[in-house]
Short mmCIF file of C-alpha atoms in Angstrom, two decimals:
data_model
loop_
_atom_site.label_atom_id
_atom_site.label_comp_id
_atom_site.label_asym_id
_atom_site.label_seq_id
_atom_site.Cartn_x
_atom_site.Cartn_y
_atom_site.Cartn_z
CA MET A 203 -8.37 27.89 -16.45
CA ASP A 204 -9.13 25.52 -19.27
CA LYS A 205 -12.70 25.74 -20.58
CA HIS A 206 -12.56 22.00 -21.18
CA TYR A 207 -12.48 21.24 -17.46
CA TYR A 208 -15.31 23.63 -16.72
CA LYS A 209 -17.32 21.55 -19.14
CA LEU A 210 -16.27 18.28 -17.46
CA ILE A 211 -17.14 19.63 -14.01
CA GLU A 212 -20.53 20.59 -15.37
CA ASP A 213 -21.07 17.09 -16.76
CA PHE A 214 -19.95 15.72 -13.41
CA THR A 215 -22.51 17.76 -11.48
CA GLN A 216 -25.20 16.79 -14.01
CA LYS A 217 -24.16 13.17 -13.37
CA ASN A 218 -23.76 12.40 -17.05
CA ILE A 219 -20.00 12.30 -17.31
CA SER A 220 -18.49 9.41 -19.27
CA SER A 221 -15.95 7.11 -17.62
CA GLU A 222 -13.17 8.47 -19.84
CA ASP A 223 -13.96 12.09 -19.01
CA LEU A 224 -14.26 11.25 -15.34
CA ALA A 225 -10.75 9.79 -15.38
CA ASP A 226 -9.48 12.86 -17.19
CA LEU A 227 -11.15 15.18 -14.69
CA MET A 228 -9.85 13.25 -11.70
CA LEU A 229 -6.30 13.30 -12.96
CA TRP A 230 -6.61 17.04 -13.46
CA VAL A 231 -8.06 17.57 -9.98
CA ASP A 232 -5.22 15.54 -8.48
CA GLN A 233 -2.61 17.61 -10.29
CA SER A 234 -2.59 20.62 -8.02
CA ARG A 235 -4.21 22.25 -5.03
CA GLU A 236 -5.32 25.04 -7.29
CA ASN A 237 -7.24 22.60 -9.46
CA GLN A 238 -8.85 21.07 -6.39
CA GLN A 239 -9.93 24.52 -5.27
CA THR A 240 -11.35 25.30 -8.69
CA PHE A 241 -13.20 22.00 -8.75
CA ARG A 242 -14.77 22.63 -5.35
CA GLU A 243 -15.75 26.18 -6.21
CA VAL A 244 -17.32 25.34 -9.54
CA VAL A 245 -19.24 22.41 -8.03
CA LYS A 246 -20.46 24.76 -5.30
CA ILE A 247 -21.68 27.29 -7.85
CA TYR A 248 -23.67 24.62 -9.66
CA GLU A 249 -25.10 23.32 -6.41
CA ALA A 250 -26.17 26.84 -5.50
CA ALA A 251 -27.80 27.24 -8.93
CA ASP A 252 -29.61 23.93 -8.36
CA SER A 253 -30.84 25.13 -4.99
CA PHE A 254 -32.50 28.05 -6.77
CA PHE A 255 -35.09 25.56 -8.06
CA ASP A 256 -35.80 23.88 -4.75
CA ALA A 257 -39.08 25.64 -3.98
CA PRO A 258 -42.19 23.44 -3.74
CA LEU A 259 -44.92 23.96 -6.31
CA LYS A 260 -48.70 23.98 -5.96
CA GLN A 261 -49.23 21.92 -9.06
CA GLN A 262 -52.62 20.50 -8.07
CA GLN A 263 -54.17 23.88 -7.38
CA SER A 264 -52.96 25.16 -10.73
CA TRP A 265 -54.42 22.17 -12.54
CA ALA A 266 -57.73 22.62 -10.77
CA LYS A 267 -57.79 26.19 -12.05
CA ILE A 268 -57.08 25.07 -15.62
CA GLN A 269 -59.64 22.30 -15.41
CA GLN A 270 -62.33 24.81 -14.60
CA ARG A 271 -61.79 26.14 -18.11
CA THR A 272 -61.61 22.78 -19.89
CA ASN A 273 -64.84 21.68 -18.20
CA ASN A 274 -66.74 24.78 -19.34
CA GLN A 275 -66.31 24.15 -23.03
CA GLU A 276 -68.37 27.01 -24.45
CA PRO A 277 -68.64 29.74 -21.86
CA GLU A 278 -69.48 32.59 -24.29
CA GLU A 279 -72.42 31.03 -26.12
CA PHE A 280 -73.92 29.79 -22.92
CA SER A 281 -73.87 33.05 -21.02
CA SER A 282 -75.18 35.21 -23.86
CA VAL A 283 -78.41 33.25 -24.03
CA LYS A 284 -79.06 32.61 -20.38
CA THR A 285 -77.71 35.58 -18.47
CA ARG A 286 -81.01 37.35 -18.39
CA SER A 287 -82.80 34.57 -16.60
CA PHE A 288 -80.23 34.27 -13.83
CA ASN A 289 -81.37 35.73 -10.57
CA ARG A 290 -79.31 36.18 -7.46
CA TRP A 291 -80.21 32.80 -6.01
CA MET A 292 -79.37 30.94 -9.12
CA LEU A 293 -75.97 32.62 -9.19
CA ILE A 294 -75.29 31.47 -5.67
CA ALA A 295 -76.44 27.95 -6.57
CA ALA A 296 -74.17 28.01 -9.61
CA ALA A 297 -71.30 29.15 -7.48
CA ILE A 298 -71.87 26.30 -5.06
CA ILE A 299 -71.95 23.81 -7.92
CA VAL A 300 -68.71 25.21 -9.30
CA ILE A 301 -67.00 24.99 -5.94
CA PHE A 302 -68.36 21.48 -5.50
CA SER A 303 -67.14 20.29 -8.88
CA VAL A 304 -63.75 21.87 -8.35
CA SER A 305 -63.34 20.03 -5.10
CA ILE A 306 -64.42 16.80 -6.74
CA THR A 307 -61.93 17.18 -9.56
CA TYR A 308 -59.30 18.08 -7.01
CA PHE A 309 -60.09 14.90 -5.17
CA GLN A 310 -59.97 12.85 -8.37
CA LEU A 311 -56.69 14.43 -9.20
CA GLN A 312 -55.21 13.38 -5.93
CA ASN A 313 -56.32 9.83 -6.57
CA GLN A 314 -54.78 9.88 -10.00
CA LYS A 315 -51.64 11.30 -8.53
CA THR A 316 -51.08 8.25 -6.38
CA LYS A 317 -51.64 6.03 -9.37
CA THR A 318 -49.16 7.84 -11.60
CA ALA A 319 -46.55 8.22 -8.85
CA THR A 320 -43.11 6.87 -9.72
CA VAL A 321 -43.29 3.09 -9.83
CA PHE A 322 -40.43 1.03 -8.51
CA HIS A 323 -39.79 -2.56 -9.38
CA GLU A 324 -38.33 -4.41 -6.47
CA ILE A 325 -36.74 -7.84 -6.47
CA TYR A 326 -35.69 -9.54 -3.28
CA ASN A 327 -33.69 -12.74 -3.29
CA PRO A 328 -33.81 -14.66 0.03
CA LYS A 329 -30.93 -16.28 1.88
CA GLY A 330 -29.43 -19.41 0.38
CA GLN A 331 -30.49 -18.58 -3.18
CA LYS A 332 -29.07 -17.06 -6.34
CA ARG A 333 -31.03 -15.30 -8.99
CA LEU A 334 -30.40 -13.90 -12.43
CA VAL A 335 -32.35 -10.79 -13.34
CA THR A 336 -32.28 -9.61 -16.94
CA MET A 337 -33.05 -5.93 -17.18
CA PRO A 338 -35.12 -4.28 -19.95
CA ASP A 339 -31.91 -3.11 -21.68
CA GLY A 340 -30.43 -6.63 -21.73
CA SER A 341 -28.01 -6.02 -18.85
CA ASN A 342 -27.75 -8.97 -16.47
CA ILE A 343 -27.79 -8.69 -12.71
CA TYR A 344 -26.89 -11.76 -10.67
CA LEU A 345 -28.33 -11.37 -7.20
CA ASN A 346 -26.72 -13.09 -4.26
CA GLY A 347 -28.70 -14.34 -1.24
CA ASP A 348 -30.45 -11.83 1.04
CA SER A 349 -30.10 -9.11 -1.57
CA ARG A 350 -32.50 -6.64 -3.03
CA ILE A 351 -32.55 -4.43 -6.12
CA LYS A 352 -34.94 -1.66 -6.96
CA TYR A 353 -35.32 0.21 -10.21
CA LEU A 354 -37.72 2.68 -11.72
CA GLU A 355 -40.28 1.67 -14.28
CA SER A 356 -38.62 4.21 -16.57
CA TYR A 357 -35.31 2.40 -16.10
CA ASP A 358 -34.19 2.29 -19.72
CA LYS A 359 -35.05 5.90 -20.52
CA GLY A 360 -32.07 8.13 -19.87
CA LYS A 361 -29.79 7.16 -17.05
CA ARG A 362 -30.16 3.52 -15.99
CA ILE A 363 -30.41 3.52 -12.20
CA VAL A 364 -30.44 0.52 -9.88
CA TYR A 365 -30.55 0.60 -6.08
CA LEU A 366 -28.81 -2.28 -4.35
CA GLU A 367 -28.83 -3.73 -0.87
CA GLY A 368 -26.68 -6.82 -0.50
CA GLU A 369 -24.47 -8.23 -3.24
CA ALA A 370 -24.81 -8.43 -6.99
CA PHE A 371 -22.68 -8.94 -10.04
CA PHE A 372 -23.48 -6.62 -12.92
CA ASP A 373 -22.91 -7.38 -16.56
CA VAL A 374 -23.87 -4.15 -18.22
CA GLN A 375 -24.83 -3.66 -21.85
CA HIS A 376 -23.02 -0.72 -23.39
CA ARG A 377 -25.32 2.15 -24.25
CA PRO A 378 -23.76 5.44 -25.30
CA GLY A 379 -25.20 8.37 -23.41
CA GLN A 380 -27.04 6.15 -20.95
CA PRO A 381 -24.75 5.53 -18.00
CA PHE A 382 -25.60 2.68 -15.68
CA VAL A 383 -25.54 3.75 -12.04
CA VAL A 384 -25.71 1.54 -8.97
CA TYR A 385 -26.61 3.27 -5.73
CA SER A 386 -25.64 1.44 -2.56
CA GLY A 387 -25.84 3.57 0.55
CA LYS A 388 -23.63 6.60 0.12
CA VAL A 389 -21.79 5.07 -2.80
CA ALA A 390 -22.77 5.42 -6.43
CA THR A 391 -21.03 3.32 -9.07
CA SER A 392 -21.31 4.63 -12.59
CA VAL A 393 -20.38 2.86 -15.82
CA LEU A 394 -21.29 2.80 -19.47
CA GLY A 395 -20.78 -0.90 -20.20
CA THR A 396 -18.70 -3.34 -18.22
CA SER A 397 -18.90 -6.05 -15.57
CA PHE A 398 -18.36 -5.54 -11.89
CA ASN A 399 -19.42 -6.73 -8.47
CA VAL A 400 -20.92 -4.62 -5.69
CA ASN A 401 -21.05 -5.97 -2.15
CA ALA A 402 -23.15 -3.73 0.07
CA TYR A 403 -24.77 -5.85 2.76
CA LYS A 404 -26.29 -3.76 5.50
CA ASP A 405 -24.62 -5.74 8.27
CA ALA A 406 -21.18 -5.21 6.73
CA ASP A 407 -19.24 -2.10 7.70
CA LYS A 408 -18.29 -1.28 4.15
CA VAL A 409 -19.31 -1.30 0.52
CA LYS A 410 -16.94 -3.17 -1.79
CA ILE A 411 -16.81 -2.63 -5.52
CA THR A 412 -14.72 -4.93 -7.69
CA VAL A 413 -14.22 -4.55 -11.42
CA LYS A 414 -13.91 -7.53 -13.71
CA THR A 415 -13.89 -5.87 -17.12
CA GLY A 416 -14.07 -2.30 -18.37
CA LYS A 417 -13.77 0.86 -16.29
CA VAL A 418 -15.93 2.04 -13.44
CA GLY A 419 -16.33 5.40 -11.74
CA VAL A 420 -17.30 5.39 -8.07
CA VAL A 421 -18.79 8.47 -6.45
CA PHE A 422 -19.38 8.60 -2.74
CA SER A 423 -20.41 11.39 -0.48
CA GLN A 424 -18.66 12.43 2.67
CA GLY A 425 -20.94 14.86 4.42
CA LYS A 426 -21.95 17.03 1.52
CA THR A 427 -18.80 16.75 -0.53
CA LYS A 428 -18.56 14.10 -3.19
CA HIS A 429 -15.50 12.01 -3.96
CA VAL A 430 -14.77 10.26 -7.17
CA THR A 431 -12.55 7.27 -7.70
CA TYR A 432 -11.89 5.39 -10.82
CA LEU A 433 -11.39 1.61 -10.99
CA LEU A 434 -9.81 -0.67 -13.57
CA PRO A 435 -10.10 -4.46 -13.90
CA ASN A 436 -8.90 -6.39 -10.84
CA GLU A 437 -9.16 -3.34 -8.64
CA GLN A 438 -11.34 -3.34 -5.57
CA LEU A 439 -12.51 -0.28 -3.68
CA SER A 440 -13.74 -0.53 -0.11
CA VAL A 441 -15.68 2.39 1.29
CA LEU A 442 -16.34 2.24 5.02
CA ASN A 443 -19.93 3.01 5.90
CA ASN A 444 -18.91 5.83 8.20
CA GLY A 445 -17.66 7.42 4.98
CA VAL A 446 -14.36 8.35 6.54
CA SER A 447 -11.94 5.99 4.90
CA ILE A 448 -11.59 4.23 1.61
CA ARG A 449 -9.11 1.64 0.46
CA LYS A 450 -8.13 0.58 -3.00
CA ALA A 451 -6.58 -2.85 -3.44
CA ASN A 452 -5.62 -5.20 -6.22
CA VAL A 453 -7.53 -8.46 -6.19
CA ASP A 454 -8.13 -11.36 -8.50
CA ALA A 455 -11.47 -10.40 -9.97
CA ASP A 456 -11.74 -13.67 -11.90
CA GLU A 457 -13.27 -15.20 -8.81
CA ILE A 458 -15.30 -12.22 -7.69
CA ASP A 459 -18.52 -13.42 -9.25
CA SER A 460 -17.85 -17.10 -8.53
CA TRP A 461 -20.66 -17.05 -5.97
CA ARG A 462 -22.98 -17.12 -8.94
CA ILE A 463 -22.06 -20.76 -9.52
CA TYR A 464 -21.99 -21.65 -5.84
CA LYS A 465 -18.23 -21.35 -5.59
CA ILE A 466 -17.17 -19.50 -2.50
CA VAL A 467 -13.84 -17.76 -2.40
CA PHE A 468 -12.36 -16.04 0.62
CA TYR A 469 -9.30 -13.93 0.12
CA ASP A 470 -7.54 -12.87 3.31
CA GLN A 471 -10.85 -12.32 5.06
CA LEU A 472 -11.79 -12.21 8.73
CA LEU A 473 -13.51 -15.31 10.06
CA SER A 474 -16.37 -13.09 11.26
CA GLU A 475 -16.92 -11.91 7.67
CA ILE A 476 -16.58 -15.43 6.34
CA MET A 477 -19.28 -16.65 8.72
CA ARG A 478 -21.65 -13.96 7.59
CA VAL A 479 -21.22 -15.16 4.03
CA ILE A 480 -21.87 -18.76 5.10
CA GLU A 481 -25.00 -17.67 6.97
CA ARG A 482 -26.37 -16.16 3.82
CA GLU A 483 -25.17 -18.90 1.54
CA TYR A 484 -26.64 -21.79 3.54
CA ASP A 485 -29.33 -19.94 5.48
CA VAL A 486 -27.90 -20.88 8.88
CA ASP A 487 -27.20 -18.96 12.10
CA ILE A 488 -23.66 -18.96 13.37
CA THR A 489 -22.47 -17.88 16.80
CA PHE A 490 -18.94 -17.58 18.15
CA LYS A 491 -18.33 -18.91 21.65
CA ASN A 492 -14.69 -17.93 21.45
CA GLN A 493 -14.64 -14.28 20.31
CA ALA A 494 -10.92 -14.35 19.54
CA LEU A 495 -11.64 -16.62 16.57
CA LYS A 496 -13.47 -13.78 14.84
CA HIS A 497 -10.18 -12.02 14.10
CA ILE A 498 -8.47 -14.90 12.34
CA LYS A 499 -7.94 -14.26 8.65
CA LEU A 500 -8.29 -17.03 6.08
CA THR A 501 -7.81 -17.53 2.36
CA THR A 502 -9.69 -20.49 0.99
CA LYS A 503 -11.97 -21.71 -1.78
CA PHE A 504 -15.01 -23.97 -1.86
CA ASP A 505 -16.71 -25.40 -4.90
CA LYS A 506 -20.29 -26.55 -4.35
CA CYS A 507 -19.60 -27.95 -0.89
CA SER A 508 -22.13 -28.93 1.72
CA VAL A 509 -22.17 -26.80 4.84
CA ILE A 510 -20.57 -29.68 6.79
CA GLN A 511 -17.69 -30.07 4.34
CA LEU A 512 -17.14 -26.36 4.48
CA MET A 513 -17.27 -26.07 8.27
CA ASP A 514 -14.91 -29.04 8.59
CA MET A 515 -12.36 -27.25 6.44
CA ILE A 516 -12.70 -23.95 8.26
CA ALA A 517 -12.42 -25.63 11.65
CA GLN A 518 -9.24 -27.31 10.49
CA LEU A 519 -7.72 -24.10 9.10
CA SER A 520 -8.59 -21.96 12.11
CA ASN A 521 -7.88 -24.69 14.61
CA SER A 522 -11.35 -24.53 16.08
CA LYS A 523 -14.31 -26.85 16.63
CA TYR A 524 -17.98 -26.47 15.81
CA SER A 525 -21.30 -28.05 16.60
CA ILE A 526 -24.36 -28.02 14.39
CA TYR A 527 -28.02 -28.50 15.38
CA GLY A 528 -30.53 -27.98 12.61
CA LYS A 529 -29.79 -24.47 11.36
CA LYS A 530 -27.70 -23.40 14.35
CA ILE A 531 -23.92 -23.59 14.24
CA THR A 532 -21.68 -22.76 17.19
CA ILE A 533 -17.93 -22.26 16.84
CA TYR A 534 -15.64 -22.69 19.81
CA MET B 98 -54.60 8.54 -19.34
CA ARG B 99 -51.84 6.06 -18.73
CA GLU B 100 -50.92 5.49 -22.39
CA TYR B 101 -50.88 9.26 -23.00
CA ILE B 102 -47.69 9.52 -21.00
CA LEU B 103 -45.84 7.72 -23.78
CA LYS B 104 -47.22 9.92 -26.54
CA SER B 105 -45.09 12.58 -28.20
CA ASP B 106 -45.85 16.29 -27.86
CA GLU B 107 -46.99 16.30 -31.49
CA ASP B 108 -49.49 13.47 -30.95
CA LEU B 109 -50.81 15.19 -27.86
CA MET B 110 -51.21 18.41 -29.86
CA SER B 111 -53.36 16.56 -32.41
CA LEU B 112 -55.50 15.13 -29.62
CA LEU B 113 -55.76 18.58 -28.10
CA LYS B 114 -57.14 19.89 -31.38
CA CYS B 115 -59.90 17.28 -30.98
CA ASP B 116 -60.80 18.87 -27.63
CA ASP B 117 -59.16 16.11 -25.61
CA ALA B 118 -58.62 17.49 -22.10
CA GLY B 119 -56.57 14.40 -21.20
CA ALA B 120 -53.94 15.54 -23.69
CA LEU B 121 -53.78 18.92 -21.96
CA GLU B 122 -53.37 17.25 -18.60
CA THR B 123 -50.53 15.09 -19.91
CA LEU B 124 -48.76 18.14 -21.28
CA PHE B 125 -49.36 19.90 -18.00
CA GLU B 126 -47.83 17.02 -16.04
CA ARG B 127 -44.93 16.94 -18.47
CA TYR B 128 -44.01 20.62 -18.45
CA TYR B 129 -45.65 22.46 -15.58
CA SER B 130 -42.93 22.20 -12.96
CA GLN B 131 -40.16 22.87 -15.46
CA LEU B 132 -41.98 25.88 -16.88
CA CYS B 133 -42.53 27.33 -13.40
CA LYS B 134 -38.87 26.92 -12.52
CA PHE B 135 -37.90 28.39 -15.86
CA THR B 136 -40.17 31.40 -15.35
CA SER B 137 -38.87 31.96 -11.84
CA ILE B 138 -35.42 32.61 -13.35
CA TYR B 139 -36.88 35.90 -14.57
CA LEU B 140 -39.36 36.68 -11.83
CA ASN B 141 -37.52 35.28 -8.82
CA ASP B 142 -41.00 34.65 -7.44
CA TYR B 143 -42.45 31.16 -7.51
CA SER B 144 -46.11 31.89 -6.82
CA LYS B 145 -46.20 34.53 -9.55
CA ALA B 146 -44.50 32.06 -11.90
CA GLU B 147 -47.10 29.40 -11.10
CA GLU B 148 -49.91 31.82 -11.76
CA LEU B 149 -48.50 32.80 -15.16
CA ILE B 150 -47.88 29.19 -16.18
CA ALA B 151 -51.41 28.11 -15.22
CA ASP B 152 -52.65 30.96 -17.43
CA LEU B 153 -50.33 29.79 -20.19
CA PHE B 154 -52.00 26.36 -20.18
CA ILE B 155 -55.43 27.94 -20.17
CA LYS B 156 -54.37 29.98 -23.21
CA LEU B 157 -53.09 26.82 -24.87
CA TRP B 158 -56.50 25.23 -24.32
CA ASP B 159 -58.41 28.25 -25.62
CA LYS B 160 -56.26 28.53 -28.74
CA ARG B 161 -56.06 24.77 -29.36
CA ALA B 162 -58.02 24.90 -32.63
CA THR B 163 -55.82 27.50 -34.30
CA ILE B 164 -52.44 26.86 -32.78
CA ASP B 165 -49.81 25.64 -35.23
CA VAL B 166 -46.25 25.24 -34.01
CA LYS B 167 -43.25 23.19 -35.07
CA SER B 168 -42.11 22.35 -31.57
CA LEU B 169 -44.57 22.58 -28.73
CA LYS B 170 -41.81 22.50 -26.13
CA ASN B 171 -40.08 25.51 -27.65
CA TYR B 172 -43.40 27.27 -28.04
CA LEU B 173 -44.19 26.79 -24.35
CA PHE B 174 -40.83 27.99 -23.12
CA VAL B 175 -40.62 30.93 -25.51
CA SER B 176 -44.14 31.97 -24.45
CA ALA B 177 -43.23 31.57 -20.79
CA ARG B 178 -40.19 33.77 -21.30
CA ASN B 179 -42.19 36.47 -23.10
CA THR B 180 -44.88 36.42 -20.43
CA ALA B 181 -42.26 36.73 -17.71
CA LEU B 182 -40.52 39.65 -19.44
CA ASN B 183 -43.86 41.40 -19.94
CA GLU B 184 -44.63 40.89 -16.29
CA ILE B 185 -41.31 42.45 -15.31
CA ASN B 186 -42.06 45.48 -17.43
CA ARG B 187 -45.54 45.74 -15.97
CA VAL B 188 -44.47 45.76 -12.35
CA LYS B 189 -41.03 46.75 -11.31
CA LEU B 190 -40.45 44.02 -8.80
CA ASP B 191 -36.75 44.65 -8.69
CA THR B 192 -36.85 46.50 -5.38
CA SER B 193 -36.93 43.41 -3.17
CA ARG B 194 -34.05 41.93 -5.05
CA LEU B 195 -31.91 45.03 -4.56
CA ASP B 196 -32.49 44.80 -0.83
CA ASP B 197 -31.31 41.21 -0.79
CA HIS B 198 -28.29 42.18 -2.78
CA GLU B 199 -27.31 44.93 -0.39
CA GLU B 200 -27.58 42.48 2.46
CA SER B 201 -25.29 40.02 0.71
CA LEU B 202 -22.69 42.74 0.16
CA LEU B 203 -22.72 43.55 3.84
CA ILE B 204 -22.05 39.93 4.69
CA SER B 205 -19.29 39.73 2.12
CA ASP B 206 -17.61 42.77 3.58
CA GLU B 207 -17.10 40.90 6.79
CA ARG B 208 -14.80 38.66 4.77
CA LEU B 209 -17.07 35.68 4.90
CA ASN B 210 -16.10 34.01 1.69
CA PRO B 211 -19.05 31.81 0.75
CA PHE B 212 -16.70 29.02 -0.28
CA GLU B 213 -15.41 28.83 3.26
CA LEU B 214 -18.89 28.26 4.68
CA MET B 215 -18.97 24.81 3.20
CA SER B 216 -22.38 23.76 1.97
CA SER B 217 -24.39 25.88 4.32
CA ARG B 218 -27.78 26.96 3.10
CA GLU B 219 -26.82 30.62 3.56
CA SER B 220 -23.82 30.40 1.30
CA TYR B 221 -26.01 29.00 -1.48
CA LYS B 222 -28.26 31.98 -0.97
CA GLU B 223 -25.32 34.34 -1.27
CA ILE B 224 -24.21 32.71 -4.47
CA ILE B 225 -27.75 32.97 -5.84
CA ASP B 226 -27.73 36.67 -5.01
CA LEU B 227 -24.51 37.00 -6.94
CA ILE B 228 -26.02 35.06 -9.85
CA HIS B 229 -28.65 37.80 -10.04
CA GLN B 230 -25.84 40.32 -10.48
CA LEU B 231 -24.53 38.61 -13.59
CA PRO B 232 -25.31 40.02 -17.02
CA GLU B 233 -28.81 38.86 -17.96
CA ARG B 234 -27.76 36.39 -20.66
CA GLN B 235 -25.18 34.69 -18.42
CA LYS B 236 -27.69 34.37 -15.63
CA GLU B 237 -30.31 32.93 -17.96
CA VAL B 238 -27.96 30.33 -19.41
CA LEU B 239 -26.44 29.30 -16.09
CA LEU B 240 -29.79 28.71 -14.40
CA MET B 241 -31.42 27.13 -17.44
CA SER B 242 -28.56 24.69 -17.73
CA ARG B 243 -29.56 23.35 -14.31
CA LEU B 244 -33.13 22.56 -15.30
CA GLU B 245 -33.72 18.87 -15.71
CA MET B 246 -34.06 17.54 -19.25
CA PHE B 247 -33.23 20.99 -20.56
CA GLU B 248 -30.43 20.36 -23.01
CA LYS B 249 -28.10 22.99 -24.44
CA SER B 250 -29.96 22.64 -27.75
CA THR B 251 -33.21 23.64 -26.03
CA ILE B 252 -31.56 26.65 -24.42
CA SER B 253 -30.16 27.67 -27.80
CA GLU B 254 -33.60 27.41 -29.44
CA VAL B 255 -35.50 29.20 -26.69
CA LEU B 256 -33.02 32.08 -26.52
CA GLY B 257 -32.35 32.14 -30.26
CA ILE B 258 -28.57 31.80 -29.95
CA THR B 259 -26.16 29.07 -31.08
CA ILE B 260 -25.12 26.17 -28.87
CA ARG B 261 -21.56 27.50 -29.00
CA THR B 262 -22.75 30.79 -27.59
CA VAL B 263 -24.66 28.93 -24.88
CA GLU B 264 -21.46 27.17 -23.86
CA THR B 265 -19.43 30.35 -23.93
CA LEU B 266 -22.00 32.20 -21.83
CA LEU B 267 -22.06 29.38 -19.32
CA TYR B 268 -18.29 29.41 -19.08
CA GLN B 269 -18.25 33.18 -18.61
CA ALA B 270 -20.98 32.97 -15.99
CA VAL B 271 -19.06 30.49 -13.86
CA LYS B 272 -15.80 32.37 -14.33
CA ASN B 273 -17.38 35.68 -13.35
CA LEU B 274 -19.06 34.14 -10.36
CA ARG B 275 -15.76 32.78 -9.09
CA THR B 276 -14.30 36.27 -9.32
CA LEU B 277 -17.35 37.82 -7.69
CA ILE B 278 -17.27 35.36 -4.84
CA SER B 279 -13.61 35.66 -4.01
CA ARG B 280 -13.53 39.44 -4.51
CA PRO B 281 -17.06 40.62 -3.78
CA ASN B 282 -16.14 44.31 -3.79
CA GLN B 283 -15.18 44.43 -7.44
CA SER B 284 -18.59 43.32 -8.46
CA SER B 285 -19.01 45.48 -11.54
CA THR B 286 -16.03 44.45 -13.64
CA PHE B 287 -17.29 42.29 -16.49
#
């Protein structure tokens, strides 16, 4: 087998494979059953090697032991002068003091530990609002309503990692060697520099990734195995939350981030899905009296419409009626 | 303490020379877990590894005034490796490992190919047992390559071999393991 692909599989398991290499590797894996087998086996070997390092460590105890030494700066000089005057009782007293100070430093250490624990920044954008977040590396994240991102304080050191719940459009600054990874449920989307949209609302049954420019690698886990798919502009990948099925489709990605400017575009979508978007967009609650309406599919566009204008249009297209009281909308 | 985290190893070394225990703590936080994992590659025993690494930091503190190294990171890992190898020579702790190995061969004889037992904890254990059967250099490189923030260049410096050799050893390790796993009975054909 080609040494080159061993190297790529290694990069893949280290999660620092470039988009180009990922494409190369995937093509190779798809070529034959033998390659697939090799891929699985090599990944398994690396996972086993990783598991070798899984054991928990007693870091605090070790530090306490070291600190005993750093606190007793000059042990030799001290003991040579005073040893003679120590009697049994003083030794016991000294021992108690040592134990006491060790437990105090241990306690202080634990306090410090909580302070230096990994710090997450979290940004939540409520229903009915849009928000632009500019990251420390200059990448822009446009957050849709009812969406949340989290990232580590050390975001721009090494791999740039963002956790997403909800929907966001990413415009990523290119940084060689520092892939940008979006985790949404079981799906990880990895790029070097590009723009793409991730829709991963918790109430939806799938995660949708749509690429506007550049290339994007999507990794998702099914049980313990990982799958990789590669997306080009105007391609959309849907991964069902049960992890069983995925679907790749061609879409018009020009409109995919139009929600940023309060344009709403529905492309062959179920009315039930459309209503969920409207709920978020206008912060309203929508209920269906006639369940059959949920399964109607519509394709339509709205540009900065009021909720009434929008509901009028949808009622007309789906041949339904609606009533609206305050924030409650009923469709029948 | 907080701003120490951003300081380089070299800056921390200078502070250490001025008896700054905070610098030692920062270095400890930075390298302790990695050094323990690294040492366990040789000892296959985590609590022993932790003990040795705690001693290593105590030694670093005691020798802080006279110590003069180009790269502290390399110094720490090279020292850890030497300590581990000395420890192996001191006590022959290989017996437990041989027992494990025998066990794994028995399982393999029942034609349980670890690859078939997808992702089970046990199959990882079997593969780890086989990793211990690899030639020492291949084992070292394979496991070290899985340590976080432990680049090929670091491996090459710690082991005193070229990066090319590191890559070749890694390739051989994985290749040999695949052979070992699918044909466990021909385990001694390298």
